[in-house]
Amino acid sequence: MTLRRLHRLNAGLLGLFLALHLTNHAALLAGQAAHSGMMAALRPLYRNPLVEPLLIALFAAQIVLGLTLAWRRGRPGSGWAVAQLASGLSLAFFLLQHLPAVLLARPATDTDIAFAAATVESLPKALYFAPYYLLAVTALATHLAAALRFAHWPAPPGVWARILPWLGAAFGLVILAGLWGAFG
């Protein structure tokens, strides 16, 4: 199996967790209580003593695979290749900070909505963490868009490849608004 295929397979597995994680963030639209309720329902799945170490290993592998693919690729030639590289590097940067921050905070701190909101509710932290969260969600959507684009190469990019980065940015703004308490 090639590194690229392994990276895609691993992304598919992580996509299951990320779908749940982002759905939990989408629950912020119904208020912080809805978000907390959904988190309480989901945590037994992904904080399971068998599942959580597997998720951490999958994320670590994804970072190593992605960085290896980026290194081997060299300088990107097209706009989509630049988007893929930039979004992948942004995701690696985010994950290398986010995972240790959450894991090291536990068990002394509940890494719930209040934990995340505390990073964006006051200056100067918000100047770093608001763009950090927005960029992470946008980068995830952009990386997925680039994968969709290259899956159909050399045909013109499909509608999903063109709109996913914008949807990711919009969703990132929704998450930030939820962290700021805009939805109750």
PDB file of C-alpha atoms in Angstrom:
ATOM      1  CA  MET A   1       0.000   0.000   0.000  1.00  0.00           C
ATOM      2  CA  THR A   2       1.351   3.438  -0.922  1.00  0.00           C
ATOM      3  CA  LEU A   3       1.764   6.214   1.627  1.00  0.00           C
ATOM      4  CA  ARG A   4      -0.929   8.220  -0.172  1.00  0.00           C
ATOM      5  CA  ARG A   5      -3.436   5.363   0.090  1.00  0.00           C
ATOM      6  CA  LEU A   6      -2.537   4.792   3.722  1.00  0.00           C
ATOM      7  CA  HIS A   7      -3.015   8.530   4.373  1.00  0.00           C
ATOM      8  CA  ARG A   8      -6.460   8.373   2.735  1.00  0.00           C
ATOM      9  CA  LEU A   9      -7.459   5.203   4.591  1.00  0.00           C
ATOM     10  CA  ASN A  10      -6.349   6.720   7.882  1.00  0.00           C
ATOM     11  CA  ALA A  11      -8.259   9.914   7.029  1.00  0.00           C
ATOM     12  CA  GLY A  12     -11.379   7.845   6.477  1.00  0.00           C
ATOM     13  CA  LEU A  13     -11.052   6.261   9.906  1.00  0.00           C
ATOM     14  CA  LEU A  14     -10.399   9.625  11.533  1.00  0.00           C
ATOM     15  CA  GLY A  15     -13.314  11.033   9.577  1.00  0.00           C
ATOM     16  CA  LEU A  16     -15.681   8.940  11.670  1.00  0.00           C
ATOM     17  CA  PHE A  17     -14.428  10.580  14.854  1.00  0.00           C
ATOM     18  CA  LEU A  18     -14.253  14.030  13.262  1.00  0.00           C
ATOM     19  CA  ALA A  19     -17.848  13.744  12.041  1.00  0.00           C
ATOM     20  CA  LEU A  20     -18.959  13.100  15.623  1.00  0.00           C
ATOM     21  CA  HIS A  21     -16.666  15.801  17.020  1.00  0.00           C
ATOM     22  CA  LEU A  22     -17.840  18.443  14.550  1.00  0.00           C
ATOM     23  CA  THR A  23     -21.474  17.406  14.990  1.00  0.00           C
ATOM     24  CA  ASN A  24     -20.951  18.003  18.683  1.00  0.00           C
ATOM     25  CA  HIS A  25     -19.668  21.492  17.855  1.00  0.00           C
ATOM     26  CA  ALA A  26     -22.661  22.055  15.559  1.00  0.00           C
ATOM     27  CA  ALA A  27     -24.870  21.394  18.581  1.00  0.00           C
ATOM     28  CA  LEU A  28     -23.687  24.815  19.804  1.00  0.00           C
ATOM     29  CA  LEU A  29     -26.357  26.202  17.455  1.00  0.00           C
ATOM     30  CA  ALA A  30     -28.906  24.855  19.935  1.00  0.00           C
ATOM     31  CA  GLY A  31     -26.958  26.332  22.853  1.00  0.00           C
ATOM     32  CA  GLN A  32     -24.130  25.350  25.137  1.00  0.00           C
ATOM     33  CA  ALA A  33     -26.396  23.013  27.125  1.00  0.00           C
ATOM     34  CA  ALA A  34     -27.164  21.028  23.946  1.00  0.00           C
ATOM     35  CA  HIS A  35     -23.456  20.874  23.164  1.00  0.00           C
ATOM     36  CA  SER A  36     -22.686  19.632  26.677  1.00  0.00           C
ATOM     37  CA  GLY A  37     -25.452  17.029  26.484  1.00  0.00           C
ATOM     38  CA  MET A  38     -24.180  15.679  23.195  1.00  0.00           C
ATOM     39  CA  MET A  39     -20.609  15.641  24.510  1.00  0.00           C
ATOM     40  CA  ALA A  40     -21.744  13.631  27.528  1.00  0.00           C
ATOM     41  CA  ALA A  41     -23.353  11.108  25.163  1.00  0.00           C
ATOM     42  CA  LEU A  42     -20.317  10.883  22.857  1.00  0.00           C
ATOM     43  CA  ARG A  43     -17.498  10.789  25.397  1.00  0.00           C
ATOM     44  CA  PRO A  44     -18.051   7.163  26.390  1.00  0.00           C
ATOM     45  CA  LEU A  45     -17.426   6.251  22.731  1.00  0.00           C
ATOM     46  CA  TYR A  46     -14.196   8.113  22.083  1.00  0.00           C
ATOM     47  CA  ARG A  47     -12.782   8.222  25.614  1.00  0.00           C
ATOM     48  CA  ASN A  48     -13.121   4.467  25.883  1.00  0.00           C
ATOM     49  CA  PRO A  49      -9.781   3.036  27.129  1.00  0.00           C
ATOM     50  CA  LEU A  50      -9.479   1.010  23.925  1.00  0.00           C
ATOM     51  CA  VAL A  51     -10.654   3.695  21.490  1.00  0.00           C
ATOM     52  CA  GLU A  52      -8.862   6.805  22.763  1.00  0.00           C
ATOM     53  CA  PRO A  53      -5.296   5.428  22.413  1.00  0.00           C
ATOM     54  CA  LEU A  54      -6.228   4.191  18.935  1.00  0.00           C
ATOM     55  CA  LEU A  55      -7.501   7.662  17.977  1.00  0.00           C
ATOM     56  CA  ILE A  56      -4.306   9.265  19.278  1.00  0.00           C
ATOM     57  CA  ALA A  57      -2.214   6.773  17.303  1.00  0.00           C
ATOM     58  CA  LEU A  58      -4.273   7.411  14.161  1.00  0.00           C
ATOM     59  CA  PHE A  59      -3.801  11.177  14.513  1.00  0.00           C
ATOM     60  CA  ALA A  60      -0.059  10.735  15.098  1.00  0.00           C
ATOM     61  CA  ALA A  61       0.191   8.476  12.053  1.00  0.00           C
ATOM     62  CA  GLN A  62      -1.806  10.955   9.961  1.00  0.00           C
ATOM     63  CA  ILE A  63       0.546  13.780  10.890  1.00  0.00           C
ATOM     64  CA  VAL A  64       3.647  11.694  10.074  1.00  0.00           C
ATOM     65  CA  LEU A  65       2.140  10.421   6.811  1.00  0.00           C
ATOM     66  CA  GLY A  66       1.024  13.891   5.760  1.00  0.00           C
ATOM     67  CA  LEU A  67       4.359  15.519   6.525  1.00  0.00           C
ATOM     68  CA  THR A  68       6.183  12.700   4.714  1.00  0.00           C
ATOM     69  CA  LEU A  69       3.963  13.122   1.649  1.00  0.00           C
ATOM     70  CA  ALA A  70       4.479  16.889   1.732  1.00  0.00           C
ATOM     71  CA  TRP A  71       8.258  16.474   1.978  1.00  0.00           C
ATOM     72  CA  ARG A  72       8.380  13.974  -0.875  1.00  0.00           C
ATOM     73  CA  ARG A  73       6.123  16.057  -3.080  1.00  0.00           C
ATOM     74  CA  GLY A  74       8.350  19.096  -2.963  1.00  0.00           C
ATOM     75  CA  ARG A  75       7.168  22.454  -4.187  1.00  0.00           C
ATOM     76  CA  PRO A  76       3.508  22.380  -5.240  1.00  0.00           C
ATOM     77  CA  GLY A  77       2.770  23.354  -8.823  1.00  0.00           C
ATOM     78  CA  SER A  78      -0.899  24.331  -8.944  1.00  0.00           C
ATOM     79  CA  GLY A  79      -3.289  26.327  -6.799  1.00  0.00           C
ATOM     80  CA  TRP A  80      -4.973  23.137  -5.602  1.00  0.00           C
ATOM     81  CA  ALA A  81      -1.635  21.590  -4.671  1.00  0.00           C
ATOM     82  CA  VAL A  82      -0.767  24.739  -2.717  1.00  0.00           C
ATOM     83  CA  ALA A  83      -4.154  24.565  -0.969  1.00  0.00           C
ATOM     84  CA  GLN A  84      -3.577  20.901  -0.143  1.00  0.00           C
ATOM     85  CA  LEU A  85      -0.102  21.544   1.233  1.00  0.00           C
ATOM     86  CA  ALA A  86      -1.036  24.667   3.198  1.00  0.00           C
ATOM     87  CA  SER A  87      -4.151  23.072   4.686  1.00  0.00           C
ATOM     88  CA  GLY A  88      -2.286  19.883   5.571  1.00  0.00           C
ATOM     89  CA  LEU A  89       0.507  21.808   7.290  1.00  0.00           C
ATOM     90  CA  SER A  90      -2.088  23.908   9.121  1.00  0.00           C
ATOM     91  CA  LEU A  91      -3.834  20.758  10.335  1.00  0.00           C
ATOM     92  CA  ALA A  92      -0.544  19.266  11.535  1.00  0.00           C
ATOM     93  CA  PHE A  93       0.255  22.508  13.380  1.00  0.00           C
ATOM     94  CA  PHE A  94      -3.208  22.524  14.973  1.00  0.00           C
ATOM     95  CA  LEU A  95      -3.154  18.860  15.994  1.00  0.00           C
ATOM     96  CA  LEU A  96       0.358  19.078  17.450  1.00  0.00           C
ATOM     97  CA  GLN A  97      -0.980  21.758  19.811  1.00  0.00           C
ATOM     98  CA  HIS A  98      -4.575  20.684  20.324  1.00  0.00           C
ATOM     99  CA  LEU A  99      -4.080  17.028  21.242  1.00  0.00           C
ATOM    100  CA  PRO A 100      -1.395  17.605  23.903  1.00  0.00           C
ATOM    101  CA  ALA A 101      -3.293  20.585  25.351  1.00  0.00           C
ATOM    102  CA  VAL A 102      -6.459  18.550  25.815  1.00  0.00           C
ATOM    103  CA  LEU A 103      -4.725  15.394  27.012  1.00  0.00           C
ATOM    104  CA  LEU A 104      -2.409  17.185  29.446  1.00  0.00           C
ATOM    105  CA  ALA A 105      -5.265  19.220  30.925  1.00  0.00           C
ATOM    106  CA  ARG A 106      -7.039  16.045  31.970  1.00  0.00           C
ATOM    107  CA  PRO A 107      -7.935  14.756  34.509  1.00  0.00           C
ATOM    108  CA  ALA A 108      -7.480  17.954  36.538  1.00  0.00           C
ATOM    109  CA  THR A 109      -9.613  19.981  34.122  1.00  0.00           C
ATOM    110  CA  ASP A 110     -12.789  18.984  32.337  1.00  0.00           C
ATOM    111  CA  THR A 111     -12.020  19.668  28.674  1.00  0.00           C
ATOM    112  CA  ASP A 112     -15.583  20.725  27.934  1.00  0.00           C
ATOM    113  CA  ILE A 113     -17.137  23.777  26.299  1.00  0.00           C
ATOM    114  CA  ALA A 114     -15.906  26.008  29.137  1.00  0.00           C
ATOM    115  CA  PHE A 115     -12.332  24.797  28.530  1.00  0.00           C
ATOM    116  CA  ALA A 116     -12.526  25.769  24.847  1.00  0.00           C
ATOM    117  CA  ALA A 117     -14.469  28.982  25.483  1.00  0.00           C
ATOM    118  CA  ALA A 118     -11.873  30.151  28.008  1.00  0.00           C
ATOM    119  CA  THR A 119      -9.325  30.363  25.202  1.00  0.00           C
ATOM    120  CA  VAL A 120     -11.391  32.794  23.106  1.00  0.00           C
ATOM    121  CA  GLU A 121     -13.314  34.860  25.634  1.00  0.00           C
ATOM    122  CA  SER A 122     -10.640  37.330  26.675  1.00  0.00           C
ATOM    123  CA  LEU A 123      -7.669  39.174  25.301  1.00  0.00           C
ATOM    124  CA  PRO A 124      -4.859  38.474  24.624  1.00  0.00           C
ATOM    125  CA  LYS A 125      -5.655  34.718  24.333  1.00  0.00           C
ATOM    126  CA  ALA A 126      -8.475  35.333  21.859  1.00  0.00           C
ATOM    127  CA  LEU A 127      -6.065  36.993  19.422  1.00  0.00           C
ATOM    128  CA  TYR A 128      -4.324  33.641  19.048  1.00  0.00           C
ATOM    129  CA  PHE A 129      -7.053  31.077  19.663  1.00  0.00           C
ATOM    130  CA  ALA A 130      -9.909  32.558  17.608  1.00  0.00           C
ATOM    131  CA  PRO A 131      -7.860  32.403  14.372  1.00  0.00           C
ATOM    132  CA  TYR A 132      -6.424  29.050  15.539  1.00  0.00           C
ATOM    133  CA  TYR A 133      -9.872  27.433  15.722  1.00  0.00           C
ATOM    134  CA  LEU A 134     -11.146  29.155  12.583  1.00  0.00           C
ATOM    135  CA  LEU A 135      -8.080  28.126  10.602  1.00  0.00           C
ATOM    136  CA  ALA A 136      -8.303  24.521  11.831  1.00  0.00           C
ATOM    137  CA  VAL A 137     -11.874  24.033  10.634  1.00  0.00           C
ATOM    138  CA  THR A 138     -11.186  25.873   7.372  1.00  0.00           C
ATOM    139  CA  ALA A 139      -8.018  23.824   6.817  1.00  0.00           C
ATOM    140  CA  LEU A 140      -9.889  20.562   7.396  1.00  0.00           C
ATOM    141  CA  ALA A 141     -12.535  21.504   4.836  1.00  0.00           C
ATOM    142  CA  THR A 142      -9.900  22.771   2.383  1.00  0.00           C
ATOM    143  CA  HIS A 143      -7.839  19.603   2.717  1.00  0.00           C
ATOM    144  CA  LEU A 144     -10.929  17.515   2.024  1.00  0.00           C
ATOM    145  CA  ALA A 145     -11.738  19.752  -0.966  1.00  0.00           C
ATOM    146  CA  ALA A 146      -8.223  19.267  -2.360  1.00  0.00           C
ATOM    147  CA  ALA A 147      -8.554  15.494  -1.941  1.00  0.00           C
ATOM    148  CA  LEU A 148     -11.853  15.599  -3.846  1.00  0.00           C
ATOM    149  CA  ARG A 149     -10.221  17.768  -6.510  1.00  0.00           C
ATOM    150  CA  PHE A 150      -7.315  15.396  -7.052  1.00  0.00           C
ATOM    151  CA  ALA A 151      -9.584  12.344  -7.025  1.00  0.00           C
ATOM    152  CA  HIS A 152     -11.145  13.646 -10.248  1.00  0.00           C
ATOM    153  CA  TRP A 153      -8.013  15.115 -11.847  1.00  0.00           C
ATOM    154  CA  PRO A 154      -7.699  16.351 -14.610  1.00  0.00           C
ATOM    155  CA  ALA A 155     -11.433  17.109 -14.853  1.00  0.00           C
ATOM    156  CA  PRO A 156     -12.438  20.580 -13.646  1.00  0.00           C
ATOM    157  CA  PRO A 157     -13.071  20.832  -9.897  1.00  0.00           C
ATOM    158  CA  GLY A 158     -16.570  19.850  -8.862  1.00  0.00           C
ATOM    159  CA  VAL A 159     -18.931  22.035  -6.899  1.00  0.00           C
ATOM    160  CA  TRP A 160     -18.036  20.406  -3.553  1.00  0.00           C
ATOM    161  CA  ALA A 161     -14.338  21.025  -4.086  1.00  0.00           C
ATOM    162  CA  ARG A 162     -15.093  24.680  -4.777  1.00  0.00           C
ATOM    163  CA  ILE A 163     -17.464  25.324  -1.866  1.00  0.00           C
ATOM    164  CA  LEU A 164     -16.053  23.130   0.935  1.00  0.00           C
ATOM    165  CA  PRO A 165     -13.370  25.650   2.001  1.00  0.00           C
ATOM    166  CA  TRP A 166     -16.026  28.372   2.278  1.00  0.00           C
ATOM    167  CA  LEU A 167     -18.345  26.070   4.209  1.00  0.00           C
ATOM    168  CA  GLY A 168     -15.467  25.212   6.537  1.00  0.00           C
ATOM    169  CA  ALA A 169     -14.762  28.895   7.179  1.00  0.00           C
ATOM    170  CA  ALA A 170     -18.455  29.557   7.818  1.00  0.00           C
ATOM    171  CA  PHE A 171     -18.661  26.600  10.188  1.00  0.00           C
ATOM    172  CA  GLY A 172     -15.538  27.797  11.981  1.00  0.00           C
ATOM    173  CA  LEU A 173     -17.228  31.164  12.543  1.00  0.00           C
ATOM    174  CA  VAL A 174     -20.326  29.372  13.882  1.00  0.00           C
ATOM    175  CA  ILE A 175     -18.152  27.426  16.331  1.00  0.00           C
ATOM    176  CA  LEU A 176     -16.463  30.642  17.484  1.00  0.00           C
ATOM    177  CA  ALA A 177     -19.840  32.352  17.900  1.00  0.00           C
ATOM    178  CA  GLY A 178     -20.979  29.366  19.964  1.00  0.00           C
ATOM    179  CA  LEU A 179     -17.874  29.542  22.127  1.00  0.00           C
ATOM    180  CA  TRP A 180     -18.610  33.229  22.669  1.00  0.00           C
ATOM    181  CA  GLY A 181     -22.111  32.267  23.843  1.00  0.00           C
ATOM    182  CA  ALA A 182     -24.036  33.652  20.844  1.00  0.00           C
ATOM    183  CA  PHE A 183     -26.519  30.769  20.843  1.00  0.00           C
ATOM    184  CA  GLY A 184     -27.252  30.581  24.559  1.00  0.00           C
TER     185      GLY A 184
END
